[in-house]
Amino acid sequence: MALGRIYTFGPTFRAEKSKTRRHLTEFWMVEPEVAYAKLDDVMTLAENFISFIVGRVLENRREELKLLERDTAKLETIAAPFPRLQYDDAVKLLQQGFDEGQLETRFEWGGDFGAPDETYISSQFDRPVMVHRYPAAVKAFYMEPNPERPDLALCVDVLAPEGYGEIIGGGERASSLELLLDRIHEHGLPVEAFDWYLDLRKFGSVPHGGFGMGIERAVAWICGLE
């Protein structure tokens, strides 16, 4: 935090058991973190980041995209700003899709989105869509709660078009030591495993936010690969 804006780039290991086509046990991630960043700042950084990457690929790697038979017209529209959809509105969109017979299962408020849900939401837009303010119960314990509605987290998922799902997840980090301790206990996690993390709140932290972008999934989407 003393440096203001930083990023890391390296391997990430999935802790939970996710036996799906979309989830790798190990993957690579770019993770920026910004001091004093609010949720809107995180979303702006994410959409500018993705827009820049896609623009550079179109500028410098168009021949490679042709070899992959990628429809580049679907990438030409990728430019900020991206549509921003609050979780509550995303749920209404999914329920409407079910009522119209486009989804097999009716989504209920409070759950996390599965692959069919993310695919349906993203199919309504011609560029990545940013779904924000999920229920805190389905997000990581370290997310800052929404001050107006503490049952929601100040977080965002960026869903790529064409059914590729979440390529970015992030938000504001909880800066209160007391809140983090409460959340760790609520989740039944061992406090000693987070001593180093809690020390960051004890000794000079500031409010901050950031996100992680999965490299493999982003590359798959940009290249149009399975």
PDB file of C-alpha atoms in Angstrom:
ATOM      1  CA  MET A   1       0.000   0.000   0.000  1.00  0.00           C
ATOM      2  CA  ALA A   2       2.967   2.312   0.554  1.00  0.00           C
ATOM      3  CA  LEU A   3       3.594   2.174  -3.212  1.00  0.00           C
ATOM      4  CA  GLY A   4       0.049   3.301  -4.036  1.00  0.00           C
ATOM      5  CA  ARG A   5      -0.531   1.093  -7.069  1.00  0.00           C
ATOM      6  CA  ILE A   6       1.053  -2.343  -7.546  1.00  0.00           C
ATOM      7  CA  TYR A   7       0.393  -5.591  -9.378  1.00  0.00           C
ATOM      8  CA  THR A   8       1.502  -9.184  -9.170  1.00  0.00           C
ATOM      9  CA  PHE A   9       1.577 -11.811 -11.905  1.00  0.00           C
ATOM     10  CA  GLY A  10       1.965 -15.465 -11.056  1.00  0.00           C
ATOM     11  CA  PRO A  11       0.366 -18.866 -10.465  1.00  0.00           C
ATOM     12  CA  THR A  12      -2.772 -19.265  -8.374  1.00  0.00           C
ATOM     13  CA  PHE A  13      -3.915 -22.518  -6.793  1.00  0.00           C
ATOM     14  CA  ARG A  14      -7.623 -23.183  -6.358  1.00  0.00           C
ATOM     15  CA  ALA A  15      -8.526 -24.168  -2.812  1.00  0.00           C
ATOM     16  CA  GLU A  16     -12.098 -25.341  -3.328  1.00  0.00           C
ATOM     17  CA  LYS A  17     -13.106 -28.452  -5.234  1.00  0.00           C
ATOM     18  CA  SER A  18     -14.332 -27.262  -8.644  1.00  0.00           C
ATOM     19  CA  LYS A  19     -14.829 -30.120 -11.078  1.00  0.00           C
ATOM     20  CA  THR A  20     -16.069 -28.159 -14.080  1.00  0.00           C
ATOM     21  CA  ARG A  21     -14.831 -27.432 -17.591  1.00  0.00           C
ATOM     22  CA  ARG A  22     -14.214 -23.819 -16.617  1.00  0.00           C
ATOM     23  CA  HIS A  23     -12.122 -24.250 -13.481  1.00  0.00           C
ATOM     24  CA  LEU A  24      -8.436 -25.136 -13.480  1.00  0.00           C
ATOM     25  CA  THR A  25      -6.732 -26.370 -10.330  1.00  0.00           C
ATOM     26  CA  GLU A  26      -3.806 -24.081 -11.132  1.00  0.00           C
ATOM     27  CA  PHE A  27      -3.951 -20.991 -13.285  1.00  0.00           C
ATOM     28  CA  TRP A  28      -2.121 -17.699 -13.772  1.00  0.00           C
ATOM     29  CA  MET A  29      -3.473 -14.372 -12.648  1.00  0.00           C
ATOM     30  CA  VAL A  30      -2.672 -10.674 -12.927  1.00  0.00           C
ATOM     31  CA  GLU A  31      -3.658  -8.911  -9.704  1.00  0.00           C
ATOM     32  CA  PRO A  32      -3.531  -5.102  -9.411  1.00  0.00           C
ATOM     33  CA  GLU A  33      -4.108  -3.499  -6.008  1.00  0.00           C
ATOM     34  CA  VAL A  34      -4.667   0.241  -5.542  1.00  0.00           C
ATOM     35  CA  ALA A  35      -4.567   2.317  -2.359  1.00  0.00           C
ATOM     36  CA  TYR A  36      -7.711   4.346  -1.621  1.00  0.00           C
ATOM     37  CA  ALA A  37      -9.571   2.753  -4.560  1.00  0.00           C
ATOM     38  CA  LYS A  38     -13.341   2.478  -4.284  1.00  0.00           C
ATOM     39  CA  LEU A  39     -15.496  -0.044  -6.164  1.00  0.00           C
ATOM     40  CA  ASP A  40     -16.102   2.376  -9.044  1.00  0.00           C
ATOM     41  CA  ASP A  41     -12.329   2.892  -9.345  1.00  0.00           C
ATOM     42  CA  VAL A  42     -11.802  -0.871  -9.501  1.00  0.00           C
ATOM     43  CA  MET A  43     -14.438  -1.249 -12.215  1.00  0.00           C
ATOM     44  CA  THR A  44     -12.968   1.589 -14.272  1.00  0.00           C
ATOM     45  CA  LEU A  45      -9.488   0.083 -14.006  1.00  0.00           C
ATOM     46  CA  ALA A  46     -10.818  -3.353 -15.032  1.00  0.00           C
ATOM     47  CA  GLU A  47     -12.682  -2.130 -18.120  1.00  0.00           C
ATOM     48  CA  ASN A  48      -9.748   0.010 -19.264  1.00  0.00           C
ATOM     49  CA  PHE A  49      -7.367  -2.906 -18.717  1.00  0.00           C
ATOM     50  CA  ILE A  50      -9.435  -5.323 -20.801  1.00  0.00           C
ATOM     51  CA  SER A  51     -10.088  -2.742 -23.514  1.00  0.00           C
ATOM     52  CA  PHE A  52      -6.367  -2.006 -23.795  1.00  0.00           C
ATOM     53  CA  ILE A  53      -5.419  -5.687 -24.034  1.00  0.00           C
ATOM     54  CA  VAL A  54      -7.998  -6.441 -26.735  1.00  0.00           C
ATOM     55  CA  GLY A  55      -6.983  -3.323 -28.652  1.00  0.00           C
ATOM     56  CA  ARG A  56      -3.303  -4.297 -28.626  1.00  0.00           C
ATOM     57  CA  VAL A  57      -4.110  -7.861 -29.736  1.00  0.00           C
ATOM     58  CA  LEU A  58      -6.143  -6.522 -32.662  1.00  0.00           C
ATOM     59  CA  GLU A  59      -3.337  -4.104 -33.510  1.00  0.00           C
ATOM     60  CA  ASN A  60      -0.416  -6.523 -33.307  1.00  0.00           C
ATOM     61  CA  ARG A  61      -1.781 -10.077 -33.588  1.00  0.00           C
ATOM     62  CA  ARG A  62      -4.537  -9.930 -36.187  1.00  0.00           C
ATOM     63  CA  GLU A  63      -2.780 -12.514 -38.398  1.00  0.00           C
ATOM     64  CA  GLU A  64      -2.632 -14.991 -35.532  1.00  0.00           C
ATOM     65  CA  LEU A  65      -6.341 -14.456 -34.887  1.00  0.00           C
ATOM     66  CA  LYS A  66      -7.008 -15.258 -38.539  1.00  0.00           C
ATOM     67  CA  LEU A  67      -5.085 -18.517 -38.189  1.00  0.00           C
ATOM     68  CA  LEU A  68      -7.309 -19.367 -35.235  1.00  0.00           C
ATOM     69  CA  GLU A  69     -10.353 -18.458 -37.362  1.00  0.00           C
ATOM     70  CA  ARG A  70     -11.401 -15.950 -34.734  1.00  0.00           C
ATOM     71  CA  ASP A  71     -14.286 -13.661 -35.695  1.00  0.00           C
ATOM     72  CA  THR A  72     -12.516 -10.365 -34.980  1.00  0.00           C
ATOM     73  CA  ALA A  73     -15.740  -8.402 -35.487  1.00  0.00           C
ATOM     74  CA  LYS A  74     -16.754  -9.612 -32.020  1.00  0.00           C
ATOM     75  CA  LEU A  75     -13.594  -8.059 -30.583  1.00  0.00           C
ATOM     76  CA  GLU A  76     -13.936  -4.725 -32.375  1.00  0.00           C
ATOM     77  CA  THR A  77     -16.766  -3.718 -30.024  1.00  0.00           C
ATOM     78  CA  ILE A  78     -14.694  -4.273 -26.876  1.00  0.00           C
ATOM     79  CA  ALA A  79     -14.201  -0.748 -25.582  1.00  0.00           C
ATOM     80  CA  ALA A  80     -14.916   1.030 -22.309  1.00  0.00           C
ATOM     81  CA  PRO A  81     -17.299   1.810 -20.791  1.00  0.00           C
ATOM     82  CA  PHE A  82     -18.733  -1.641 -20.124  1.00  0.00           C
ATOM     83  CA  PRO A  83     -22.336  -2.123 -18.973  1.00  0.00           C
ATOM     84  CA  ARG A  84     -22.624  -2.247 -15.180  1.00  0.00           C
ATOM     85  CA  LEU A  85     -25.350  -4.431 -13.743  1.00  0.00           C
ATOM     86  CA  GLN A  86     -26.129  -4.661 -10.054  1.00  0.00           C
ATOM     87  CA  TYR A  87     -26.626  -8.220  -8.783  1.00  0.00           C
ATOM     88  CA  ASP A  88     -30.294  -7.510  -8.000  1.00  0.00           C
ATOM     89  CA  ASP A  89     -30.906  -6.498 -11.622  1.00  0.00           C
ATOM     90  CA  ALA A  90     -28.944  -9.490 -12.923  1.00  0.00           C
ATOM     91  CA  VAL A  91     -31.245 -11.777 -10.914  1.00  0.00           C
ATOM     92  CA  LYS A  92     -34.309 -10.086 -12.467  1.00  0.00           C
ATOM     93  CA  LEU A  93     -32.758 -10.605 -15.911  1.00  0.00           C
ATOM     94  CA  LEU A  94     -32.258 -14.321 -15.208  1.00  0.00           C
ATOM     95  CA  GLN A  95     -35.770 -14.744 -13.848  1.00  0.00           C
ATOM     96  CA  GLN A  96     -37.162 -13.044 -16.929  1.00  0.00           C
ATOM     97  CA  GLY A  97     -35.138 -15.434 -19.082  1.00  0.00           C
ATOM     98  CA  PHE A  98     -36.643 -18.379 -17.212  1.00  0.00           C
ATOM     99  CA  ASP A  99     -40.172 -16.995 -17.579  1.00  0.00           C
ATOM    100  CA  GLU A 100     -39.571 -16.675 -21.333  1.00  0.00           C
ATOM    101  CA  GLY A 101     -38.362 -20.273 -21.566  1.00  0.00           C
ATOM    102  CA  GLN A 102     -34.731 -19.421 -22.291  1.00  0.00           C
ATOM    103  CA  LEU A 103     -33.373 -20.934 -19.071  1.00  0.00           C
ATOM    104  CA  GLU A 104     -34.182 -24.332 -17.581  1.00  0.00           C
ATOM    105  CA  THR A 105     -33.856 -23.345 -13.917  1.00  0.00           C
ATOM    106  CA  ARG A 106     -35.280 -20.317 -12.152  1.00  0.00           C
ATOM    107  CA  PHE A 107     -32.503 -18.447 -10.345  1.00  0.00           C
ATOM    108  CA  GLU A 108     -33.277 -17.301  -6.814  1.00  0.00           C
ATOM    109  CA  TRP A 109     -31.755 -14.271  -5.126  1.00  0.00           C
ATOM    110  CA  GLY A 110     -28.841 -15.061  -2.818  1.00  0.00           C
ATOM    111  CA  GLY A 111     -27.015 -17.661  -4.874  1.00  0.00           C
ATOM    112  CA  ASP A 112     -23.846 -17.395  -6.920  1.00  0.00           C
ATOM    113  CA  PHE A 113     -24.114 -17.624 -10.688  1.00  0.00           C
ATOM    114  CA  GLY A 114     -23.376 -20.893 -12.451  1.00  0.00           C
ATOM    115  CA  ALA A 115     -22.108 -21.275 -16.002  1.00  0.00           C
ATOM    116  CA  PRO A 116     -25.594 -21.142 -17.638  1.00  0.00           C
ATOM    117  CA  ASP A 117     -26.432 -17.997 -15.657  1.00  0.00           C
ATOM    118  CA  GLU A 118     -23.213 -16.203 -16.627  1.00  0.00           C
ATOM    119  CA  THR A 119     -23.661 -17.237 -20.253  1.00  0.00           C
ATOM    120  CA  TYR A 120     -27.209 -15.909 -20.383  1.00  0.00           C
ATOM    121  CA  ILE A 121     -26.320 -12.588 -18.736  1.00  0.00           C
ATOM    122  CA  SER A 122     -23.323 -11.994 -21.002  1.00  0.00           C
ATOM    123  CA  SER A 123     -25.351 -12.925 -24.105  1.00  0.00           C
ATOM    124  CA  GLN A 124     -27.426  -9.789 -23.593  1.00  0.00           C
ATOM    125  CA  PHE A 125     -24.446  -7.519 -24.303  1.00  0.00           C
ATOM    126  CA  ASP A 126     -21.859  -7.043 -27.070  1.00  0.00           C
ATOM    127  CA  ARG A 127     -18.964  -6.514 -24.653  1.00  0.00           C
ATOM    128  CA  PRO A 128     -18.008  -7.700 -21.158  1.00  0.00           C
ATOM    129  CA  VAL A 129     -20.612  -6.916 -18.498  1.00  0.00           C
ATOM    130  CA  MET A 130     -19.728  -5.970 -14.924  1.00  0.00           C
ATOM    131  CA  VAL A 131     -21.997  -7.483 -12.273  1.00  0.00           C
ATOM    132  CA  HIS A 132     -21.465  -5.798  -8.921  1.00  0.00           C
ATOM    133  CA  ARG A 133     -22.661  -5.859  -5.316  1.00  0.00           C
ATOM    134  CA  TYR A 134     -23.251  -9.590  -4.842  1.00  0.00           C
ATOM    135  CA  PRO A 135     -24.582 -10.967  -1.544  1.00  0.00           C
ATOM    136  CA  ALA A 136     -21.716 -10.985   0.931  1.00  0.00           C
ATOM    137  CA  ALA A 137     -22.506 -14.602   1.824  1.00  0.00           C
ATOM    138  CA  VAL A 138     -21.307 -15.872  -1.584  1.00  0.00           C
ATOM    139  CA  LYS A 139     -18.148 -13.764  -1.730  1.00  0.00           C
ATOM    140  CA  ALA A 140     -14.775 -13.862   0.012  1.00  0.00           C
ATOM    141  CA  PHE A 141     -14.683 -12.909   3.684  1.00  0.00           C
ATOM    142  CA  TYR A 142     -12.360  -9.961   3.062  1.00  0.00           C
ATOM    143  CA  MET A 143     -14.777  -7.952   0.883  1.00  0.00           C
ATOM    144  CA  GLU A 144     -15.924  -4.576   2.225  1.00  0.00           C
ATOM    145  CA  PRO A 145     -19.678  -4.543   2.954  1.00  0.00           C
ATOM    146  CA  ASN A 146     -21.938  -2.074   1.198  1.00  0.00           C
ATOM    147  CA  PRO A 147     -22.641   0.698   3.760  1.00  0.00           C
ATOM    148  CA  GLU A 148     -26.271   1.088   2.612  1.00  0.00           C
ATOM    149  CA  ARG A 149     -26.909  -2.659   2.578  1.00  0.00           C
ATOM    150  CA  PRO A 150     -24.414  -4.621   4.699  1.00  0.00           C
ATOM    151  CA  ASP A 151     -25.767  -7.896   3.297  1.00  0.00           C
ATOM    152  CA  LEU A 152     -24.082  -6.965   0.002  1.00  0.00           C
ATOM    153  CA  ALA A 153     -20.358  -6.857  -0.743  1.00  0.00           C
ATOM    154  CA  LEU A 154     -18.624  -4.063  -2.647  1.00  0.00           C
ATOM    155  CA  CYS A 155     -17.389  -6.476  -5.303  1.00  0.00           C
ATOM    156  CA  VAL A 156     -17.532  -6.978  -9.054  1.00  0.00           C
ATOM    157  CA  ASP A 157     -17.281  -9.852 -11.525  1.00  0.00           C
ATOM    158  CA  VAL A 158     -16.528  -9.104 -15.167  1.00  0.00           C
ATOM    159  CA  LEU A 159     -18.265 -11.619 -17.437  1.00  0.00           C
ATOM    160  CA  ALA A 160     -16.828 -12.070 -20.913  1.00  0.00           C
ATOM    161  CA  PRO A 161     -19.138 -12.364 -23.932  1.00  0.00           C
ATOM    162  CA  GLU A 162     -19.809 -15.556 -25.904  1.00  0.00           C
ATOM    163  CA  GLY A 163     -20.223 -17.750 -22.839  1.00  0.00           C
ATOM    164  CA  TYR A 164     -16.659 -17.543 -21.504  1.00  0.00           C
ATOM    165  CA  GLY A 165     -17.763 -16.525 -18.028  1.00  0.00           C
ATOM    166  CA  GLU A 166     -15.952 -14.568 -15.359  1.00  0.00           C
ATOM    167  CA  ILE A 167     -12.539 -13.258 -16.401  1.00  0.00           C
ATOM    168  CA  ILE A 168     -12.113 -10.754 -13.568  1.00  0.00           C
ATOM    169  CA  GLY A 169     -13.197 -10.800  -9.934  1.00  0.00           C
ATOM    170  CA  GLY A 170     -12.443  -8.081  -7.414  1.00  0.00           C
ATOM    171  CA  GLY A 171     -13.694  -5.215  -5.288  1.00  0.00           C
ATOM    172  CA  GLU A 172     -12.966  -3.189  -2.185  1.00  0.00           C
ATOM    173  CA  ARG A 173     -11.095  -4.887   0.651  1.00  0.00           C
ATOM    174  CA  ALA A 174     -12.340  -4.772   4.229  1.00  0.00           C
ATOM    175  CA  SER A 175     -10.023  -2.411   6.085  1.00  0.00           C
ATOM    176  CA  SER A 176     -11.396  -3.007   9.600  1.00  0.00           C
ATOM    177  CA  LEU A 177      -9.476  -5.510  11.730  1.00  0.00           C
ATOM    178  CA  GLU A 178     -12.583  -6.209  13.823  1.00  0.00           C
ATOM    179  CA  LEU A 179     -14.705  -6.900  10.748  1.00  0.00           C
ATOM    180  CA  LEU A 180     -12.117  -9.272   9.303  1.00  0.00           C
ATOM    181  CA  LEU A 181     -11.917 -11.208  12.573  1.00  0.00           C
ATOM    182  CA  ASP A 182     -15.709 -11.486  12.684  1.00  0.00           C
ATOM    183  CA  ARG A 183     -15.803 -12.741   9.087  1.00  0.00           C
ATOM    184  CA  ILE A 184     -13.048 -15.298   9.699  1.00  0.00           C
ATOM    185  CA  HIS A 185     -15.004 -16.686  12.658  1.00  0.00           C
ATOM    186  CA  GLU A 186     -18.259 -16.679  10.655  1.00  0.00           C
ATOM    187  CA  HIS A 187     -16.617 -18.762   7.936  1.00  0.00           C
ATOM    188  CA  GLY A 188     -15.138 -21.172  10.489  1.00  0.00           C
ATOM    189  CA  LEU A 189     -11.586 -20.439   9.338  1.00  0.00           C
ATOM    190  CA  PRO A 190      -8.462 -20.812  11.526  1.00  0.00           C
ATOM    191  CA  VAL A 191      -7.401 -17.340  12.694  1.00  0.00           C
ATOM    192  CA  GLU A 192      -3.734 -18.347  12.936  1.00  0.00           C
ATOM    193  CA  ALA A 193      -3.651 -18.999   9.187  1.00  0.00           C
ATOM    194  CA  PHE A 194      -4.407 -15.320   8.623  1.00  0.00           C
ATOM    195  CA  ASP A 195      -2.049 -13.759  11.178  1.00  0.00           C
ATOM    196  CA  TRP A 196       0.055 -12.207   8.419  1.00  0.00           C
ATOM    197  CA  TYR A 197      -3.051 -10.814   6.704  1.00  0.00           C
ATOM    198  CA  LEU A 198      -4.433  -9.360   9.914  1.00  0.00           C
ATOM    199  CA  ASP A 199      -1.066  -7.714  10.599  1.00  0.00           C
ATOM    200  CA  LEU A 200      -1.612  -5.690   7.428  1.00  0.00           C
ATOM    201  CA  ARG A 201      -4.621  -4.115   9.154  1.00  0.00           C
ATOM    202  CA  LYS A 202      -2.853  -3.620  12.471  1.00  0.00           C
ATOM    203  CA  PHE A 203       0.173  -1.769  11.162  1.00  0.00           C
ATOM    204  CA  GLY A 204      -0.685   1.056   8.819  1.00  0.00           C
ATOM    205  CA  SER A 205      -3.106  -0.202   6.189  1.00  0.00           C
ATOM    206  CA  VAL A 206      -5.429   2.086   4.240  1.00  0.00           C
ATOM    207  CA  PRO A 207      -8.704   1.443   2.400  1.00  0.00           C
ATOM    208  CA  HIS A 208      -7.909  -0.196  -0.938  1.00  0.00           C
ATOM    209  CA  GLY A 209      -9.262  -2.335  -3.751  1.00  0.00           C
ATOM    210  CA  GLY A 210      -8.199  -4.441  -6.687  1.00  0.00           C
ATOM    211  CA  PHE A 211      -8.972  -7.464  -8.798  1.00  0.00           C
ATOM    212  CA  GLY A 212      -7.582 -10.619 -10.349  1.00  0.00           C
ATOM    213  CA  MET A 213      -7.754 -11.478 -14.041  1.00  0.00           C
ATOM    214  CA  GLY A 214      -7.386 -15.131 -15.041  1.00  0.00           C
ATOM    215  CA  ILE A 215      -4.906 -15.251 -17.912  1.00  0.00           C
ATOM    216  CA  GLU A 216      -5.926 -18.591 -19.429  1.00  0.00           C
ATOM    217  CA  ARG A 217      -9.627 -17.779 -19.551  1.00  0.00           C
ATOM    218  CA  ALA A 218      -8.997 -14.283 -20.922  1.00  0.00           C
ATOM    219  CA  VAL A 219      -6.751 -15.733 -23.640  1.00  0.00           C
ATOM    220  CA  ALA A 220      -9.350 -18.392 -24.484  1.00  0.00           C
ATOM    221  CA  TRP A 221     -12.013 -15.706 -24.891  1.00  0.00           C
ATOM    222  CA  ILE A 222      -9.885 -13.340 -26.974  1.00  0.00           C
ATOM    223  CA  CYS A 223      -8.777 -16.208 -29.232  1.00  0.00           C
ATOM    224  CA  GLY A 224     -12.220 -17.795 -29.404  1.00  0.00           C
ATOM    225  CA  LEU A 225     -10.929 -21.169 -28.186  1.00  0.00           C
ATOM    226  CA  GLU A 226     -12.622 -23.917 -26.194  1.00  0.00           C
TER     227      GLU A 226
END
